[in-house]
mmCIF file of C-alpha atoms and ligand atoms in Angstrom:
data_model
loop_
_atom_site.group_PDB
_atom_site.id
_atom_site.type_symbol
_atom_site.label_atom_id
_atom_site.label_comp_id
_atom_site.label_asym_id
_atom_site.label_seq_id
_atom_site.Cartn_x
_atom_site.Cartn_y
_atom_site.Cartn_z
ATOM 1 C CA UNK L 1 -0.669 4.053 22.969
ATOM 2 C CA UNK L 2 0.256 0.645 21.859
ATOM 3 C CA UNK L 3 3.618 -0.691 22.265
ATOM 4 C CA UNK L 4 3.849 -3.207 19.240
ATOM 5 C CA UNK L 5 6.537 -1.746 16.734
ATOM 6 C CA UNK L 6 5.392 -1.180 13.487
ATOM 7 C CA UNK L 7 7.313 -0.452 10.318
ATOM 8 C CA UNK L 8 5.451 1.628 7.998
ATOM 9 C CA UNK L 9 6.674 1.772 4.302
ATOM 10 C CA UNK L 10 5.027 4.995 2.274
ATOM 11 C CA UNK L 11 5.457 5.139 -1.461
ATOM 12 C CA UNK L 12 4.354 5.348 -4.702
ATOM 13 C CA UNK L 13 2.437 2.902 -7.117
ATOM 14 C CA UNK L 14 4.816 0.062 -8.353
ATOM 15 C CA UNK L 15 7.760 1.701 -6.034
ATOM 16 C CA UNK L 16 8.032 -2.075 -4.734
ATOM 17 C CA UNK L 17 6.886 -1.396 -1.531
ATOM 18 C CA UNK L 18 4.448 -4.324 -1.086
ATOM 19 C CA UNK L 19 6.909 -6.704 -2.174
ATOM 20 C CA UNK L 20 9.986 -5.542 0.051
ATOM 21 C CA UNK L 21 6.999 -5.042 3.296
ATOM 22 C CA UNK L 22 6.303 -8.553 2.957
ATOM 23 C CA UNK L 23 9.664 -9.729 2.521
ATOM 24 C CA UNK L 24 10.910 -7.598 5.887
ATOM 25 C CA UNK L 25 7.539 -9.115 7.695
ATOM 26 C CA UNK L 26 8.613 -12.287 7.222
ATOM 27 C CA UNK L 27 11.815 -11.676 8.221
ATOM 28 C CA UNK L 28 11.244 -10.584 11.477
ATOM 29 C CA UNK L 29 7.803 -12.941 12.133
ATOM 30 C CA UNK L 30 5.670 -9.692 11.646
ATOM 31 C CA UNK L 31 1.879 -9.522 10.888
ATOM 32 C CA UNK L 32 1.526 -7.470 7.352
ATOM 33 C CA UNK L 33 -0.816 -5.002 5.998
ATOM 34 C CA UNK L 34 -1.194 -4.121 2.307
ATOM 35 C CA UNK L 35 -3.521 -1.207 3.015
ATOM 36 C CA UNK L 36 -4.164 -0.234 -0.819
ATOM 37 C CA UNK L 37 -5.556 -3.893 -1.014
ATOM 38 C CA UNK L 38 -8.438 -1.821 1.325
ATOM 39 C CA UNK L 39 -8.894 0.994 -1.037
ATOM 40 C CA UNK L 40 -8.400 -1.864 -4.074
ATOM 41 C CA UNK L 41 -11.758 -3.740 -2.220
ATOM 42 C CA UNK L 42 -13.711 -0.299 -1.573
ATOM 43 C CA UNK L 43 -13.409 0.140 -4.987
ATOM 44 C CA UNK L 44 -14.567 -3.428 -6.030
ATOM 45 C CA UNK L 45 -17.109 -3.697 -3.199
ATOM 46 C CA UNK L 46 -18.667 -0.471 -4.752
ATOM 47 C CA UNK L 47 -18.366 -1.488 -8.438
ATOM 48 C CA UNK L 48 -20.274 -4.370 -7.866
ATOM 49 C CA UNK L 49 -23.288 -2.425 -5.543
ATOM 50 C CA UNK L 50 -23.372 -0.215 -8.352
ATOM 51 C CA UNK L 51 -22.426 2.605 -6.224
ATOM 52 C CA UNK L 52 -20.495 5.580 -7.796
ATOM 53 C CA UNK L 53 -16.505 5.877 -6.809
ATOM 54 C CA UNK L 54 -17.260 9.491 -6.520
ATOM 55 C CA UNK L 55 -20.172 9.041 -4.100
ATOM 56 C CA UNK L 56 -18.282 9.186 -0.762
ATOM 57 C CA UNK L 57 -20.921 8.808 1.948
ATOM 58 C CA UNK L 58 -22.356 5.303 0.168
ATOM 59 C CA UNK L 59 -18.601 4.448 -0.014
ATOM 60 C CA UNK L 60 -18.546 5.108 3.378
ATOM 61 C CA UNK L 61 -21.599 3.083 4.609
ATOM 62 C CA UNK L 62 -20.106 0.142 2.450
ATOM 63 C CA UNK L 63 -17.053 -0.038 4.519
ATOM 64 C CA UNK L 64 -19.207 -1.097 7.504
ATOM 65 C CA UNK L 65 -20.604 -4.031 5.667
ATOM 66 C CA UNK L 66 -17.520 -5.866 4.630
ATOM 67 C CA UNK L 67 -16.229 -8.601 6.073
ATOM 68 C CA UNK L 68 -12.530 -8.279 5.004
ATOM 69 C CA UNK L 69 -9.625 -10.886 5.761
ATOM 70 C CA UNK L 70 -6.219 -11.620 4.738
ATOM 71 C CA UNK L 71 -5.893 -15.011 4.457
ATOM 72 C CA UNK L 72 -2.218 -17.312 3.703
ATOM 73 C CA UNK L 73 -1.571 -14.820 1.053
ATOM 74 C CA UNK L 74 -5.123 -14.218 -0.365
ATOM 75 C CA UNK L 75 -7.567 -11.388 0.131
ATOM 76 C CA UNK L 76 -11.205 -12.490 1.192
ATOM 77 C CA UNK L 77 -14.525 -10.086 1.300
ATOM 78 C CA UNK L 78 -17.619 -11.558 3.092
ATOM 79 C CA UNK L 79 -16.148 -14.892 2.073
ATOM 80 C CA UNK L 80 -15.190 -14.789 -1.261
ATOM 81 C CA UNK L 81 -11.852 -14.286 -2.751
ATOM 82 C CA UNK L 82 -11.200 -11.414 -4.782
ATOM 83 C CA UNK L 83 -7.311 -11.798 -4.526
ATOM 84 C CA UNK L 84 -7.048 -11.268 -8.644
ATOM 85 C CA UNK L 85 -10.149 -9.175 -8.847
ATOM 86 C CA UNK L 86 -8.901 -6.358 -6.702
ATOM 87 C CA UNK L 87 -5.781 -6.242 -8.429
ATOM 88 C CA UNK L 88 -6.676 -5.432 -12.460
ATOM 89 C CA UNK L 89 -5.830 -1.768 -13.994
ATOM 90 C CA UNK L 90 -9.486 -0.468 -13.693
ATOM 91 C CA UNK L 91 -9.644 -1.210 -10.020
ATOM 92 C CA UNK L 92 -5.893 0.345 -9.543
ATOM 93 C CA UNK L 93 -7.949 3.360 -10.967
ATOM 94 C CA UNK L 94 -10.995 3.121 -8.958
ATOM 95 C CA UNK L 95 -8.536 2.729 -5.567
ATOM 96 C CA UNK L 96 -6.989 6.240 -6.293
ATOM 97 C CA UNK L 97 -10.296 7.284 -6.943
ATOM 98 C CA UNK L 98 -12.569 5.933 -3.924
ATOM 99 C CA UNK L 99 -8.921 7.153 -1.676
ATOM 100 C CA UNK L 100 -9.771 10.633 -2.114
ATOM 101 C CA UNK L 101 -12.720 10.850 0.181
ATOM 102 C CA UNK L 102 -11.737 12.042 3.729
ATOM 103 C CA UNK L 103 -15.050 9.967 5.136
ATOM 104 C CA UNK L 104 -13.288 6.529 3.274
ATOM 105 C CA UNK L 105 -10.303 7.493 4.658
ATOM 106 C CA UNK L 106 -11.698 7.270 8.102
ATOM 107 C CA UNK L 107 -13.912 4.366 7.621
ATOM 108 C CA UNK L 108 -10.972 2.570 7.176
ATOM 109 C CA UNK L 109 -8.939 3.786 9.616
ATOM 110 C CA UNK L 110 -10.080 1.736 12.690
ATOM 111 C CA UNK L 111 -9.789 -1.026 9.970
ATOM 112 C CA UNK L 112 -6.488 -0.836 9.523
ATOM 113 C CA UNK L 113 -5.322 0.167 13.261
ATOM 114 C CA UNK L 114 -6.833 -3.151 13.956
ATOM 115 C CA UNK L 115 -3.350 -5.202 12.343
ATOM 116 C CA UNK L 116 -1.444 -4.034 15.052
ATOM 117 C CA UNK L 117 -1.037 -7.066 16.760
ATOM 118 C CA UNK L 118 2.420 -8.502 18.470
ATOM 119 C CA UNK L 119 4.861 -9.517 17.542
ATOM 120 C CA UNK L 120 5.009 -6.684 15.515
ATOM 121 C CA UNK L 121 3.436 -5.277 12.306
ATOM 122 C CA UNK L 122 5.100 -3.848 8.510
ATOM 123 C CA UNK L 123 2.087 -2.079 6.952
ATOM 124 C CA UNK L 124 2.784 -0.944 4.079
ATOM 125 C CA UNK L 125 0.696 2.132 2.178
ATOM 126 C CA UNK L 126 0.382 6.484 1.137
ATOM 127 C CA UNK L 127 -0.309 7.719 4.998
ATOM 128 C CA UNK L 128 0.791 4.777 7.256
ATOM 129 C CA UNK L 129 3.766 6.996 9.091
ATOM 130 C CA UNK L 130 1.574 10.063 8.715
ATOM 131 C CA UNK L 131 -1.755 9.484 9.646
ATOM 132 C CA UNK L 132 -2.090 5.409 10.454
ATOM 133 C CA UNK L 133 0.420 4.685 12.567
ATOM 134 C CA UNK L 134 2.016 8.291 13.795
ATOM 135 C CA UNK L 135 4.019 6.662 16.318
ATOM 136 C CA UNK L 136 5.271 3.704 13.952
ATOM 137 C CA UNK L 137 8.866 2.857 15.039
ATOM 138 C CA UNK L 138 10.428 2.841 12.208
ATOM 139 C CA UNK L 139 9.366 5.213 8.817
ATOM 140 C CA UNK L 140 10.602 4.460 5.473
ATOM 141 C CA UNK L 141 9.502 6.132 2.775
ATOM 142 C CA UNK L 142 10.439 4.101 -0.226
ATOM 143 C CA UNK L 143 10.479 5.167 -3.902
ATOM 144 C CA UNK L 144 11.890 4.879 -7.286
ATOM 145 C CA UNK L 145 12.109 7.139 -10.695
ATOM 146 C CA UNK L 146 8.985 6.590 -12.880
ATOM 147 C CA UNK L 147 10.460 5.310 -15.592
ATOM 148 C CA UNK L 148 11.926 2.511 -13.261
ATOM 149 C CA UNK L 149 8.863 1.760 -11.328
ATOM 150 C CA UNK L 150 6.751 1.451 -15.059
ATOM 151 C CA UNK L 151 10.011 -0.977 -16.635
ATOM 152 C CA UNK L 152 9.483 -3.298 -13.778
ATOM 153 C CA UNK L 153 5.697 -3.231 -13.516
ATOM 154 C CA UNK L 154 5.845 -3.903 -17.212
ATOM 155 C CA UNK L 155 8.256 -6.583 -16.987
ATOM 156 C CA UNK L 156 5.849 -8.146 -14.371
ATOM 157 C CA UNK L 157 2.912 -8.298 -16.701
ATOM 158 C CA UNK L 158 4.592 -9.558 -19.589
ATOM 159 C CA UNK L 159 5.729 -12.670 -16.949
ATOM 160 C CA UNK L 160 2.503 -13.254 -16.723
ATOM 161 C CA UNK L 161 1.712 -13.303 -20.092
ATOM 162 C CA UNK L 162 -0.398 -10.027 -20.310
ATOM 163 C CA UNK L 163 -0.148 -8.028 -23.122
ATOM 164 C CA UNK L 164 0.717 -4.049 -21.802
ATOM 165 C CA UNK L 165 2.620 -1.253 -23.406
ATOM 166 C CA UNK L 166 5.109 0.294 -21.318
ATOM 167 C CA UNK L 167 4.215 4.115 -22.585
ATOM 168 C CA UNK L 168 0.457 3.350 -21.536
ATOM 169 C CA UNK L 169 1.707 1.889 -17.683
ATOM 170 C CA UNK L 170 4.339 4.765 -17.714
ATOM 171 C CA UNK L 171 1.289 7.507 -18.138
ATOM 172 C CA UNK L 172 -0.887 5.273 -16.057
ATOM 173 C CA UNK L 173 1.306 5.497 -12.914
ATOM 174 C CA UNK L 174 2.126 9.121 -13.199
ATOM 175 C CA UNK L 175 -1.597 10.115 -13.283
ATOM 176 C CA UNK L 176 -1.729 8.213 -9.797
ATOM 177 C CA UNK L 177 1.417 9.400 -8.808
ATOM 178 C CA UNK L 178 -0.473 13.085 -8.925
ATOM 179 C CA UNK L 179 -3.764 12.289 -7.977
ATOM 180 C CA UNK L 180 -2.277 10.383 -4.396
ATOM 181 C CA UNK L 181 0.288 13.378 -4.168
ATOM 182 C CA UNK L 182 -1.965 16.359 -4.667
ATOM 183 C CA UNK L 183 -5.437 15.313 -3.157
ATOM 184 C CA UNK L 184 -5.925 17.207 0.281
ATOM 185 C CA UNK L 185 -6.988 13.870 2.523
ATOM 186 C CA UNK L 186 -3.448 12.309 3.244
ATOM 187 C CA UNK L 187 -2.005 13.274 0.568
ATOM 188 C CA UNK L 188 1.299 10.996 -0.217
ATOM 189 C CA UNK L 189 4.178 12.667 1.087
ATOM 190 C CA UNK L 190 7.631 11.536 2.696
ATOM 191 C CA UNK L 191 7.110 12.468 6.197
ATOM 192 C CA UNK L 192 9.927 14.833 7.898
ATOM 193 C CA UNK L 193 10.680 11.472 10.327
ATOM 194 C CA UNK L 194 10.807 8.891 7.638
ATOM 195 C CA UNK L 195 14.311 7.787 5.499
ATOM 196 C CA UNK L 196 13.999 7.832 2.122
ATOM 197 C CA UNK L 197 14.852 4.248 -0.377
ATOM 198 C CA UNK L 198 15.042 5.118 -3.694
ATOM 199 C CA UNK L 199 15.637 1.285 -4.717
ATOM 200 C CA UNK L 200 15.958 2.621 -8.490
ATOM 201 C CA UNK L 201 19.661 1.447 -8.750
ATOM 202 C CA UNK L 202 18.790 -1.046 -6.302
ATOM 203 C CA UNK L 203 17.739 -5.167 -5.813
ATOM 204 C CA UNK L 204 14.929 -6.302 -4.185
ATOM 205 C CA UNK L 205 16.954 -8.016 -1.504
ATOM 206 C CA UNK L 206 18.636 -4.934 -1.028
ATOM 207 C CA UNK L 207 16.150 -2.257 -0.233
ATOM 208 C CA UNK L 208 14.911 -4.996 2.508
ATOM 209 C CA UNK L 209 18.397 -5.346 3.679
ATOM 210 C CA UNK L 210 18.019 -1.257 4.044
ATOM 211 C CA UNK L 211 14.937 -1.726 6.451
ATOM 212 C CA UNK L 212 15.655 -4.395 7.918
ATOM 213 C CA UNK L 213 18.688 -2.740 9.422
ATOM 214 C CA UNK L 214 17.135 0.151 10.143
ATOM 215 C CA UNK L 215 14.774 -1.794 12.185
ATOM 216 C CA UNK L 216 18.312 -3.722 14.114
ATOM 217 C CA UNK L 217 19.524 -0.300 14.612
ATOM 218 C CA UNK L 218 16.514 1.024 16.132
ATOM 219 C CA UNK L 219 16.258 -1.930 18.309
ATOM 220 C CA UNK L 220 19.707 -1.616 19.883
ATOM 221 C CA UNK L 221 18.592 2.079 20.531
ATOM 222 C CA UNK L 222 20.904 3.825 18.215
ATOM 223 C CA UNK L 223 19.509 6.582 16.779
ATOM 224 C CA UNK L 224 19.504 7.042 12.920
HETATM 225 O O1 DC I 1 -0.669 0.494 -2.983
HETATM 226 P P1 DC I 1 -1.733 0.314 -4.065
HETATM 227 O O2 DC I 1 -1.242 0.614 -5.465
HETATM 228 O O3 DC I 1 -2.407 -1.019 -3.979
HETATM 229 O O4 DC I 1 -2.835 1.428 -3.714
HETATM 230 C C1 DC I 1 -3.960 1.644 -4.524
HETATM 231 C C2 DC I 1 -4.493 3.049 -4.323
HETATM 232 O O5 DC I 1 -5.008 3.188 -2.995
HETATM 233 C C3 DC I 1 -3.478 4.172 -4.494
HETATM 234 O O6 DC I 1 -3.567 4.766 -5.765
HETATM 235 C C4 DC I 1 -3.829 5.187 -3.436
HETATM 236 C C5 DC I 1 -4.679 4.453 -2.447
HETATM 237 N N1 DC I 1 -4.040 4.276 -1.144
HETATM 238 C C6 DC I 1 -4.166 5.298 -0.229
HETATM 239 O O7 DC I 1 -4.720 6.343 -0.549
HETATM 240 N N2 DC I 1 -3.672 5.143 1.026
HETATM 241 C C7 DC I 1 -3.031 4.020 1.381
HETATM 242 N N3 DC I 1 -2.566 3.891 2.623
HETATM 243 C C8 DC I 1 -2.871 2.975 0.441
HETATM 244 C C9 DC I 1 -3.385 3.135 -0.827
#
């Protein structure tokens, strides 16, 4: 088993998570991995092969012929950059969809296993303490009320000049919330190891405060 500490941060769509992973990551000089951006490029990847989200053993065989790389902030697949592309509402959709399958799930397993690298890695995701990375040093499972999470992803959009309606996002992310919660492949759940973060209440600089000394803590071998 490898010794390189991971952080793993579970949660729900628009709970933050990405944001406050990449924050602690670069904190502590830590490789990152956004595994939804995986499930976000399955989805794409398939789209554009014109192979059906619910067709799981072509989703499967597709996973073997991308070239996939995280690159100074940008997402790359066999080359080309799909950093905005991966990101829109439909393929938010088609992730949750293509995530379902227990033969994608393991297709990308290897995949993702593959960021552990030293000095240490924050991967952030639905299963990462679960099923990823079991033995992950540190487990935060890191959440906020709906209502919160669809304010802020709402807020985001209209920064960026993109026309949404709040009721629309709030429905959005609750349909996700149950399809990730109640499929049977790694299901999202708060494992009985991980500390919860509800950062509703709470500033972005403070819920990575939260890990972060978690992390300190766990390195001076206190328990939690
Ligand atoms: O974190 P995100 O919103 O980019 O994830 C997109 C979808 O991918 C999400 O609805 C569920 C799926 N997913 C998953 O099943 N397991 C993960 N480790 C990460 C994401």
């Amino acid at each position: 088993m490898s010794t390189v500490p991971v952080i793993a941060i579970d949660g729900p769509s628009a709970s933050g998570k990405g944001t406050v992973a990449q924050r602690v990551a670069q904190a502590l000089g830590f490789h990152y991995l956004d595994s939804g951006a995986l499930y976000r490029i399955v989805a794409l990847a398939a789209k554009r092969a014109g192979i059906s989200w619910q067709d799981e053993a072509a989703l499967a065989d597709l996973v073997s012929t991308l070239d996939i790389r995280f690159e100074h902030g940008e997402i790359y697949v066999n080359g080309e950059q799909v950093s905005d592309a991966v990101r829109s509402e439909e393929m938010s959709r088609g992730a949750s969809e293509v995530a379902v399958h227990p033969k994608v799930r393991q297709a990308l397993l290897e995949v993702q296993r593959a960021f552990r690298k030293a000095p240490g890695l924050v991967a952030d995701g639905r299963d990462m303490g679960s099923v990823v990375f079991p033995d992950a040093q540190i487990k935060v499972f890191l959440t906020a009320r709906s209502h919160v999470r669809a304010e802020r992803r709402y807020k985001q959009l209209m920064e960026k000049g993109i026309h949404a309606n709040l009721a629309q996002i709030l429905a959005d992310i609750e349909a996700r919330d149950a399809r990730d919660m109640q499929r049977s492949a790694a299901p999202l759940q708060q494992c009985s190891d991980a500390t919860l973060l509800d950062t509703s209440d709470m500033t972005i600089a403070q819920a990575v405060d939260g890990v972060l000394a978690l992390y300190r803590r766990h390195s001076r071998g206190i328990s939690k």
